[in-house]
Amino acid sequence: MKKTILMVMMVYTSVNFAQKIKGSDTVLPLSQKEAETYMKSNKTAKITVTGGGSGVGLAALVDNTTDIAMSSRKIKMDEKIKLQDAGRPYKETIIAFDALSVIVNNSNKVSQLTREQLEGIFTGKIKNWKEVGGDDMPMVVYSRESSSGTFEFFKEHVMNKKNYAASVLSMPATGAIVQSVSQTKGAIGYIGLAYTDKSVKDLKVSYDAGKTYIEPTMETAKNKTYPIVRPLYYYYSTAVEKAVKPFVDYVLSAEGQKIVEQVGYVPLSK
Amino acid sequence: MLSSSITSLTVLLIVVFLFKEGIGLFNQKPVEPGYVIAINKNNKVKELSSVQLKNIYDQKITHWSEVGGTHDSIVLFQLEDISNYYSDEQIGDNMQNLGTCLSRLVDSLPNIIAFFPDKYLDKKFQGTLLEVDKVSLADFFAGKEWIPSAKPSAQLGVLPLILGTLWVSLGAILLALPLGLAAAVYMSEIANERVRRIMKPLIELLAGIPSVVYGFFGLVIIVPLIQKTFDLPVGETGLAGSIVLGIMALPTIITISEDAMRNTPRAMKEASLALGASRWQTIYKVIIPYSISGISAGAILGIGRAIGETMAVLMVTGNAAVIPHTILAPVRTIPATIAAELGETSNGGLHYKALFALGCILFLITLFINLTVEFISNRQKHNKN
């Protein structure tokens, strides 16, 4: 039964020269919204968007089962090699940015940290808030589960590729981190900028050893002064460039970038 | 007959599959397949353990002297770092010169440790490849660190996970068993028919609440409560998990033990009362011994639910993979680990097999509990006769 449905769908989609977009769950809501509005203005276009994770999307690009792979991280060396082996040159386009903000409990005195301090906190070297200028209370460190792309990004760009301490509490969802940080005095965690609210406090972050501290806002993320920002990518093979280009151009257009901001990500600066 | 043999066959198939995948773990190396670790050929170090590798890449070990080499500091290298040493032109458009570049790099830096895919291993590679041992039983069961995503060498110590599971389940059963038994006795012997008719559906309703709702309730209500009561830095603890699981196990324990108690023949109860025994004496001398096998069945199913429960525990215990010294610290359980991590693993890979091996451990724990309870209830029956 499933097979027949699948086959019917495949026949259907290939008849309409539909585009398939697959990959990162972070980019998924954005792509869905973009595809929806794009299809409204272009009645002939058919775009299907599915999630699964950045790795899944790029693997599908290698197998040629998707036209565009969405990714919340840069393509990895071994994925490049696989695409190379499959004889499929590709193009990379940054479609938006996602800022991560470091949050603490509202009652916490500390309002800023350097990257080195963050690394110390998440690798378990710094264990008490008094070491970074706060009250004498133990730190409670929250992270996302290791299956999330946010986990990898934070490890690579904030923690200098070192491993998380074993004592770090890992939460299954962003909402759970916000909830826990809001009710735990010594808590610290990280979430996407779109998810912060008044129940938690955003920290200013310094990437130049304490000279300047930048607050995470849509403005600082847009003008690139806020450091913990990751690009979100589309990858597509040059063979189908003609077919996918109109949609990619739409996403990059002013209209498309307005949707980026609506969904809660940071639009590309002009 | 037919249905029971089909059921046993299915169970057997699941167990065989579980163990086949799980045992495969011990044929694998903790380093990602297709990757090698190389050092300069003049380096005295010839072997590094999985833990040492991880500490080197975490920069907790920074000098070769700490692992038996010279007093020089270790130079870390991963494939992404190649652009710091060679330009894109030197590597070539299709990375055709990458192998030679890597070979030259390892040769030129005496203190390097390099981690890269073995397909870029040059035929005339000028360096030593480090041997890494397969995952051993000792590493797996006695290892104290569970960091399966660690690079270059995954840390697969399940001790904190096993202890976490046992702590939480033990706490849950200690909370649920006395409470559940008391409720069962009350409902079967003391409460009048009208109270019973209201209470029983209410308790059974508890069993119908989805576990994620229990988890959410635990996170928002129980976790802050525990934090305030015990004045802890963090409320996501083993105890929070125990309380949530205890509540979840209650309906099973109550319903099954109550049914068993109500099945005590009227004649036995009346005989006891006629001999002058009080109601309380009748309960613990006649009714509980008579229904002990039903009560233990309820307890087994309750424990089974506690040990295997995933979602609620994932939300309230904090999931930090450290060995718990008290029930008031965050713990990570086996089911929560499997649920949270299986989605990201590559099918058939090291991490995937490690999670299956965790499943085997979980299965063995429940099997052991079942056999123990079976043994105890059998012995009690035997004593009675």
XYZ file of C-alpha atoms in Angstrom:
655
model
C 0.000 0.000 0.000
C 2.697 2.428 1.054
C 4.699 1.506 -2.016
C 1.843 2.244 -4.386
C 1.212 5.606 -2.786
C 4.884 6.367 -3.054
C 4.996 5.347 -6.690
C 1.903 7.361 -7.546
C 3.480 10.332 -5.807
C 6.730 9.898 -7.664
C 4.978 9.685 -11.031
C 2.879 12.689 -10.126
C 5.787 14.800 -9.046
C 7.994 13.924 -11.987
C 5.215 14.831 -14.408
C 5.002 18.291 -12.885
C 8.774 18.794 -12.710
C 8.335 19.409 -9.032
C 11.247 20.441 -6.912
C 12.145 18.539 -3.831
C 13.790 20.229 -0.878
C 15.098 18.112 1.952
C 17.288 18.441 5.024
C 17.784 20.425 8.206
C 14.892 20.694 10.616
C 16.118 24.171 11.556
C 15.666 25.414 8.007
C 12.449 23.409 7.495
C 9.903 25.980 8.791
C 11.586 28.689 6.741
C 11.615 26.651 3.521
C 8.002 25.624 4.038
C 6.897 29.215 4.409
C 8.965 30.317 1.411
C 7.624 27.478 -0.737
C 4.043 28.262 0.269
C 4.212 31.908 -0.731
C 6.250 31.106 -3.837
C 3.631 28.630 -5.035
C 0.889 31.190 -4.464
C 2.449 33.568 -6.940
C 3.643 30.841 -9.341
C 0.689 28.554 -9.891
C 2.642 26.081 -12.015
C 5.398 25.525 -9.466
C 5.288 22.464 -7.232
C 7.667 22.308 -4.317
C 7.743 19.639 -1.636
C 9.711 20.298 1.523
C 10.718 17.555 3.963
C 12.925 17.543 7.052
C 15.129 14.871 8.550
C 18.303 16.746 9.418
C 21.167 18.384 7.558
C 22.970 15.064 7.123
C 19.884 13.442 5.623
C 19.476 16.273 3.129
C 23.085 16.181 1.967
C 22.987 12.376 1.688
C 19.892 12.754 -0.502
C 21.797 15.212 -2.674
C 24.512 12.582 -3.157
C 21.878 9.969 -4.086
C 20.162 12.478 -6.358
C 16.839 12.044 -4.531
C 16.495 15.726 -3.763
C 16.986 18.875 -5.791
C 17.948 21.173 -2.955
C 19.531 20.106 0.328
C 18.895 22.412 3.277
C 21.639 22.528 5.852
C 22.232 24.361 9.103
C 25.977 23.712 8.842
C 28.614 23.941 6.165
C 29.044 20.827 4.060
C 31.517 18.456 5.709
C 34.702 17.225 4.107
C 33.466 13.648 3.760
C 30.218 14.831 2.177
C 32.229 16.892 -0.314
C 34.197 13.767 -1.101
C 31.020 11.745 -1.642
C 29.592 14.359 -3.997
C 32.909 14.382 -5.805
C 32.854 10.580 -6.156
C 29.296 10.705 -7.448
C 30.501 13.163 -10.099
C 28.048 15.824 -9.037
C 29.410 19.357 -8.767
C 27.278 21.497 -6.484
C 26.544 25.105 -5.617
C 26.244 26.562 -2.138
C 23.991 29.483 -1.254
C 23.557 31.107 2.130
C 19.862 31.915 2.475
C 19.668 33.305 6.013
C 21.408 33.404 9.371
C 20.436 31.965 12.717
C 21.720 33.604 15.896
C 22.161 31.667 19.130
C 21.764 33.510 22.375
C 23.186 32.409 25.690
C 20.578 32.669 28.429
C 20.624 32.699 32.237
C 18.050 33.008 34.978
C 16.523 36.465 35.442
C 17.857 36.719 39.000
C 21.469 36.233 37.856
C 23.767 39.245 38.332
C 26.072 38.236 35.485
C 25.120 39.953 32.249
C 28.122 39.296 30.021
C 30.672 36.569 29.308
C 33.614 36.083 26.990
C 33.929 33.176 24.579
C 36.731 31.735 26.721
C 34.480 31.812 29.781
C 31.690 30.103 27.842
C 34.127 27.422 26.730
C 35.188 26.919 30.349
C 31.586 26.686 31.504
C 30.450 24.159 28.897
C 33.575 22.001 29.163
C 33.179 21.940 32.938
C 36.285 23.932 33.942
C 34.278 26.783 35.469
C 31.806 25.453 38.001
C 30.727 28.416 40.112
C 29.232 31.768 39.150
C 31.684 33.633 41.414
C 34.500 32.673 39.004
C 32.909 34.891 36.354
C 31.873 37.723 38.658
C 28.533 36.472 39.915
C 27.156 35.227 43.218
C 28.597 32.207 44.992
C 26.344 29.558 43.523
C 27.033 26.423 41.495
C 26.423 26.582 37.761
C 23.814 24.368 36.165
C 24.618 23.969 32.488
C 21.913 23.064 29.990
C 22.523 21.946 26.435
C 20.487 20.441 23.602
C 20.622 16.699 22.897
C 23.564 15.616 20.757
C 21.275 14.876 17.799
C 20.586 18.571 17.271
C 22.580 20.721 14.838
C 22.665 23.457 17.463
C 24.701 21.142 19.699
C 27.365 20.690 16.982
C 27.465 24.370 16.077
C 27.932 25.472 19.660
C 30.690 22.907 20.139
C 32.563 24.029 17.039
C 32.203 27.798 17.287
C 32.014 28.516 20.983
C 33.783 25.609 22.631
C 36.692 25.410 20.213
C 35.706 21.821 19.241
C 36.208 20.510 22.764
C 33.712 18.017 24.160
C 30.902 18.993 26.488
C 31.441 18.076 30.135
C 29.620 14.907 31.207
C 27.788 16.861 33.886
C 26.000 19.023 31.319
C 22.242 18.480 31.438
C 20.840 17.746 28.010
C 17.284 18.663 27.188
C 15.138 17.239 24.398
C 13.822 20.574 23.121
C 14.470 24.324 23.103
C 11.252 24.940 25.028
C 12.461 22.673 27.822
C 15.699 24.668 28.101
C 13.804 27.948 28.440
C 11.520 26.391 31.070
C 14.415 24.961 33.090
C 16.564 28.088 32.918
C 13.629 30.236 34.003
C 13.096 28.149 37.145
C 16.727 27.349 38.073
C 18.763 30.147 39.669
C 22.238 29.006 38.622
C 21.262 27.924 35.140
C 22.911 28.744 31.819
C 21.908 27.474 28.383
C 21.759 28.414 24.713
C 18.792 28.743 22.351
C 17.923 30.204 18.957
C 17.345 33.965 19.037
C 13.739 33.469 17.931
C 12.934 31.581 21.121
C 14.042 34.050 23.789
C 11.364 35.686 25.911
C 11.053 37.664 29.124
C 11.268 34.608 31.384
C 15.039 34.367 30.796
C 17.928 36.818 30.466
C 20.106 37.059 27.332
C 23.814 37.450 27.974
C 26.104 39.818 26.132
C 28.976 37.934 24.557
C 32.520 38.981 23.768
C 34.706 37.312 21.153
C 37.682 39.612 21.638
C 38.675 38.618 25.170
C 36.458 41.138 26.925
C 37.039 44.320 24.951
C 33.516 44.614 23.590
C 30.413 42.796 24.677
C 27.594 42.478 22.185
C 23.958 41.933 23.047
C 22.100 39.359 20.943
C 19.355 41.184 19.070
C 18.032 41.064 15.532
C 19.971 44.305 14.870
C 23.381 43.119 16.071
C 22.897 39.811 14.310
C 22.022 41.628 11.079
C 25.036 43.923 11.144
C 27.291 40.968 12.035
C 28.579 42.412 15.293
C 27.025 39.573 17.314
C 29.427 36.648 17.007
C 27.394 33.475 17.614
C 25.623 33.445 14.272
C 25.487 30.538 11.906
C 24.592 30.643 8.241
C 21.819 28.464 6.879
C 22.565 26.918 3.505
C 20.934 25.572 0.383
C 23.007 23.108 -1.631
C 22.012 22.040 -5.126
C 23.817 20.284 -7.932
C 24.713 22.387 -10.953
C 22.896 19.888 -13.217
C 19.487 21.099 -11.994
C 20.496 24.726 -11.541
C 18.079 25.995 -14.211
C 15.103 24.353 -12.539
C 15.819 25.443 -8.971
C 17.250 28.883 -9.632
C 13.899 30.769 -9.733
C 12.992 29.505 -6.268
C 16.430 30.180 -4.782
C 16.336 33.676 -6.273
C 12.914 34.196 -4.736
C 14.235 33.241 -1.302
C 17.100 35.696 -1.727
C 14.798 38.491 -2.945
C 13.552 41.258 -0.666
C 10.201 39.510 -0.399
C 11.809 36.195 0.497
C 14.064 37.805 3.075
C 11.032 39.409 4.707
C 9.729 35.898 5.339
C 13.091 34.993 6.883
C 12.571 37.677 9.505
C 8.957 36.625 10.095
C 10.039 33.050 10.812
C 12.547 34.376 13.355
C 15.839 34.080 11.524
C 18.243 36.809 10.515
C 17.923 38.032 6.924
C 20.991 38.514 4.739
C 22.237 42.066 4.945
C 22.261 44.009 1.766
C -1.993 -22.527 20.996
C -1.333 -20.864 17.654
C -1.410 -17.357 19.043
C 0.859 -18.217 21.945
C 3.432 -19.816 19.676
C 3.329 -16.795 17.378
C 3.849 -14.523 20.379
C 6.805 -16.534 21.650
C 8.299 -16.593 18.166
C 7.999 -12.820 17.892
C 9.595 -12.302 21.277
C 12.387 -14.671 20.304
C 12.970 -12.852 17.011
C 13.129 -9.470 18.731
C 15.600 -10.782 21.291
C 17.789 -12.385 18.608
C 17.776 -9.164 16.573
C 18.554 -7.052 19.638
C 21.509 -9.183 20.639
C 22.833 -9.618 17.105
C 23.062 -5.850 16.658
C 24.237 -5.232 20.212
C 27.059 -7.783 20.220
C 28.360 -6.421 16.913
C 29.625 -3.463 18.931
C 32.567 -5.435 20.244
C 33.871 -6.011 16.715
C 34.261 -2.316 16.115
C 36.911 0.236 16.845
C 35.937 3.398 18.708
C 37.457 5.502 15.914
C 35.086 6.300 13.059
C 35.520 3.745 10.252
C 37.421 5.091 7.280
C 39.553 7.366 9.431
C 43.116 6.998 10.627
C 45.172 8.637 13.343
C 48.757 9.354 12.416
C 51.801 10.721 14.216
C 55.307 11.646 13.170
C 57.550 8.621 12.546
C 60.078 9.763 15.161
C 57.476 9.920 17.913
C 58.143 7.370 20.654
C 54.429 6.885 21.401
C 53.067 3.859 19.555
C 49.686 3.327 21.186
C 46.996 5.495 22.727
C 43.843 4.430 24.521
C 40.448 5.762 23.573
C 40.315 7.914 26.707
C 43.778 9.364 26.040
C 42.772 10.251 22.471
C 39.721 12.097 23.703
C 41.677 13.980 26.343
C 44.295 14.956 23.773
C 41.667 16.426 21.447
C 39.966 18.135 24.418
C 43.372 19.604 25.239
C 43.325 18.092 28.705
C 46.514 16.281 27.725
C 48.757 18.846 26.096
C 52.214 17.270 26.253
C 53.492 14.026 24.807
C 55.195 13.317 28.129
C 51.793 12.620 29.686
C 51.297 9.628 27.401
C 54.866 8.356 27.470
C 56.592 10.568 24.909
C 58.908 13.571 24.854
C 58.352 16.821 26.742
C 56.965 18.632 23.722
C 53.474 20.003 23.420
C 51.068 18.156 21.175
C 50.068 19.735 17.848
C 46.475 18.823 17.020
C 45.414 18.389 13.420
C 42.063 17.584 11.804
C 41.328 17.592 8.091
C 39.544 20.977 8.255
C 42.796 22.525 9.488
C 44.550 21.720 6.216
C 43.800 25.196 4.883
C 45.987 26.661 7.659
C 48.982 24.856 6.183
C 48.384 24.575 2.435
C 46.569 26.727 -0.088
C 43.742 25.466 -2.281
C 46.088 25.442 -5.297
C 48.545 23.208 -3.489
C 45.769 20.755 -2.588
C 44.421 20.801 -6.136
C 40.965 21.335 -7.618
C 39.895 17.756 -7.061
C 41.969 17.351 -3.928
C 44.315 15.156 -5.903
C 47.344 16.393 -3.960
C 45.762 16.142 -0.518
C 47.465 12.828 0.249
C 50.956 14.167 -0.458
C 50.214 17.341 1.492
C 49.129 15.312 4.526
C 52.178 13.090 4.276
C 54.515 16.094 4.066
C 52.728 17.820 6.953
C 52.976 14.837 9.311
C 56.612 14.432 8.326
C 57.497 18.074 8.932
C 55.886 18.516 12.352
C 57.481 16.152 14.904
C 54.755 16.697 17.523
C 51.696 16.395 15.339
C 48.765 14.082 15.869
C 46.576 13.980 12.762
C 43.067 12.627 12.257
C 41.880 12.230 8.640
C 40.092 9.810 6.250
C 42.202 6.849 5.202
C 41.505 7.471 1.522
C 43.922 10.380 1.748
C 46.593 8.133 3.089
C 49.454 8.473 0.614
C 51.051 5.250 -0.639
C 54.405 6.486 0.591
C 53.011 7.980 3.816
C 55.841 9.377 5.948
C 54.475 8.777 9.427
C 53.266 6.169 11.890
C 49.635 5.112 12.061
C 48.389 4.600 15.577
C 46.765 1.304 16.435
C 43.467 1.628 18.275
C 42.006 -1.360 20.096
C 38.476 -2.588 19.509
C 35.795 -1.659 22.019
C 36.306 -4.078 24.903
C 33.767 -5.410 27.381
C 35.673 -3.692 30.163
C 35.599 -0.309 28.383
C 31.908 -0.683 27.799
C 30.726 -1.832 31.214
C 33.252 -0.116 33.451
C 33.769 3.057 31.417
C 32.685 6.140 33.295
C 32.094 8.438 30.333
C 29.310 8.292 27.757
C 30.239 10.697 24.945
C 29.374 8.772 21.766
C 29.810 11.832 19.556
C 33.368 12.475 20.752
C 35.930 12.779 17.983
C 38.218 11.183 17.067
C 37.425 8.429 19.539
C 33.935 7.797 20.936
C 33.624 7.233 24.686
C 31.180 4.405 25.347
C 31.109 3.817 29.091
C 27.657 2.676 30.185
C 28.222 2.549 33.925
C 26.621 5.969 34.584
C 23.613 4.995 32.459
C 23.060 1.645 34.179
C 23.394 3.186 37.629
C 21.099 6.044 36.632
C 18.412 3.624 35.454
C 18.653 1.537 38.615
C 18.576 4.581 40.913
C 15.481 6.030 39.293
C 13.610 2.720 39.133
C 14.485 1.772 42.681
C 13.273 5.141 43.930
C 10.085 4.804 41.908
C 9.252 1.376 43.249
C 10.046 2.366 46.840
C 7.552 5.201 46.491
C 4.896 3.344 44.530
C 4.800 -0.076 46.183
C 3.732 0.895 49.738
C 1.346 3.524 48.417
C -0.098 1.183 45.823
C -0.537 -1.695 48.264
C -2.228 0.539 50.818
C -4.609 1.842 48.184
C -5.344 -1.688 46.977
C -6.095 -2.941 50.497
C -8.308 0.053 51.137
C -10.248 -0.407 47.948
C -10.734 -4.127 48.167
C -11.406 -4.506 51.892
C -12.278 -1.275 53.602
C -13.941 1.105 51.180
C -17.654 0.703 50.629
C -19.057 -0.002 47.221
C -19.879 3.612 46.381
C -16.373 4.945 47.126
C -14.898 2.039 45.213
C -17.039 2.753 42.206
C -15.693 6.320 42.055
C -12.080 5.541 42.958
C -11.421 2.656 40.603
C -12.124 4.477 37.319
C -10.194 7.484 38.628
C -7.115 5.367 39.288
C -7.448 3.631 35.956
C -7.629 7.050 34.342
C -4.088 7.666 35.639
C -2.915 4.836 33.382
C -4.479 6.514 30.376
C -2.558 9.780 30.651
C 0.163 9.953 27.960
C 3.660 9.773 29.401
C 4.737 13.035 27.793
C 2.025 14.773 29.824
C 3.478 13.223 32.979
C 6.872 14.493 31.880
C 5.591 17.993 31.352
C 3.791 17.942 34.689
C 7.034 16.756 36.309
C 9.121 19.466 34.666
C 6.808 22.315 35.588
C 5.547 21.198 39.033
C 7.750 18.529 40.613
C 11.158 19.805 39.480
C 10.816 23.309 41.020
C 9.235 21.769 44.122
C 12.213 19.444 44.689
C 14.628 22.281 44.071
C 12.959 24.441 46.736
C 12.376 21.678 49.277
C 15.948 20.390 49.280
C 17.527 23.770 48.411
C 19.403 22.297 45.428
C 21.139 24.138 42.596
C 19.121 22.084 40.119
C 15.716 20.444 40.339
C 16.111 17.975 37.456
C 17.182 15.025 39.548
C 16.799 11.286 39.898
C 14.204 11.926 42.583
C 12.023 13.904 40.173
C 12.178 10.933 37.806
C 11.356 8.528 40.637
C 8.308 10.516 41.686
C 6.944 10.813 38.153
C 7.578 7.117 37.467
C 6.104 6.179 40.833
C 2.875 7.965 39.943
C 2.887 6.253 36.555
C 3.399 2.809 38.062
C 0.646 3.282 40.670
C -2.395 2.367 38.557
C -0.806 -0.907 37.415
C 0.130 -1.912 40.949
C -3.209 -0.879 42.459
C -5.448 -2.451 39.829
C -3.688 -5.800 39.676
C -3.192 -6.221 43.433
C -6.734 -5.129 44.139
C -8.116 -7.702 41.707
C -5.974 -10.373 43.305
C -7.175 -9.442 46.798
C -10.793 -9.454 45.785
C -10.309 -12.958 44.450
C -9.653 -14.249 47.970
C -12.487 -16.735 48.627
C -15.181 -15.349 50.843
C -15.052 -18.527 52.930
C -11.436 -17.924 53.915
C -12.086 -14.347 54.975
C -15.146 -15.316 56.976
C -13.376 -18.227 58.605
C -10.637 -15.883 59.766
C -13.134 -13.382 61.153
C -15.110 -16.173 62.814
C -11.964 -17.321 64.619
C -11.857 -13.939 66.274
C -9.228 -12.282 64.103
C -9.646 -8.562 63.648
C -10.137 -7.063 60.206
C -6.502 -5.942 60.083
C -5.254 -9.378 61.111
C -7.408 -10.932 58.408
C -5.886 -8.588 55.837
C -2.271 -9.340 56.540
C -2.553 -12.973 57.671
C -5.069 -14.222 55.114
C -5.711 -11.884 52.231
C -2.185 -10.675 51.444
C -0.601 -14.167 51.630
C -3.396 -15.564 49.483
C -3.019 -12.884 46.808
C 0.781 -12.578 46.945
C 1.309 -13.857 43.412
C -1.090 -11.252 42.062
C 0.595 -8.548 44.104
C 4.016 -9.550 42.848
C 2.698 -9.582 39.279
C 1.504 -6.026 39.804
C 4.874 -5.067 41.247
C 6.758 -6.615 38.285
C 4.623 -4.806 35.759
C 5.053 -1.601 37.752
C 8.842 -1.984 37.820
C 8.788 -2.904 34.151
C 7.011 0.305 33.352
C 9.415 2.291 35.511
C 12.581 0.845 33.971
C 11.396 1.066 30.394
C 9.712 4.451 30.582
C 11.314 6.963 28.268
C 9.625 10.244 27.586
C 8.694 11.305 31.108
C 12.181 10.504 32.366
C 13.836 12.287 29.447
C 12.070 15.459 30.489
C 12.676 15.516 34.234
C 15.981 13.842 35.105
C 18.336 16.305 33.414
C 20.101 13.570 31.386
C 23.625 14.284 32.535
C 25.678 11.124 32.037
C 27.542 11.224 35.335
C 27.679 8.518 37.960
C 25.011 9.487 40.511
C 26.144 9.541 44.144
C 22.783 10.645 45.461
C 19.225 10.562 44.215
C 19.256 14.361 44.382
C 21.590 14.695 41.370
C 20.819 14.650 37.633
C 20.958 11.191 36.073
C 20.687 9.771 32.565
C 18.751 6.553 32.060
C 19.169 3.895 29.373
C 15.771 4.354 27.681
C 16.181 8.136 27.578
C 19.601 7.723 25.989
C 18.288 5.385 23.292
C 15.340 7.635 22.526
C 17.361 10.827 22.386
C 20.251 9.498 20.342
C 19.017 6.812 17.941
C 17.694 9.402 15.486
C 21.112 10.856 14.695
C 23.118 7.652 14.370
C 24.062 6.226 11.028
C 22.489 2.833 10.478
C 24.908 0.050 11.434
C 27.543 2.416 12.803
C 29.367 2.282 16.098
C 26.971 4.553 17.973
C 23.967 2.622 16.581
C 25.379 -0.668 17.819
C 26.244 0.834 21.187
C 22.597 1.853 21.591
C 21.491 -1.672 20.715
C 23.896 -3.030 23.302
C 22.200 -0.664 25.779
C 18.887 -2.211 24.753
C 20.318 -5.666 25.530
C 21.356 -4.489 28.988
C 17.879 -3.115 29.613
C 16.384 -6.417 28.507
C 18.664 -8.390 30.826
C 17.798 -6.141 33.783
C 14.054 -6.672 33.307
C 14.553 -10.401 32.743
C 16.492 -10.618 35.994
C 13.782 -8.760 37.928
C 11.058 -10.972 36.490
C 12.931 -14.153 37.388
C 13.592 -12.928 40.925
C 9.983 -12.077 41.589
C 8.872 -15.385 40.064
C 11.286 -17.198 42.343
C 10.088 -15.351 45.441
C 6.401 -15.906 44.802
C 7.012 -19.593 44.001
C 8.875 -20.080 47.244
C 6.097 -18.454 49.221
C 3.500 -20.723 47.673
C 5.709 -23.649 48.486
C 5.977 -22.603 52.142
C 2.234 -22.346 52.422
C 1.641 -25.899 51.348
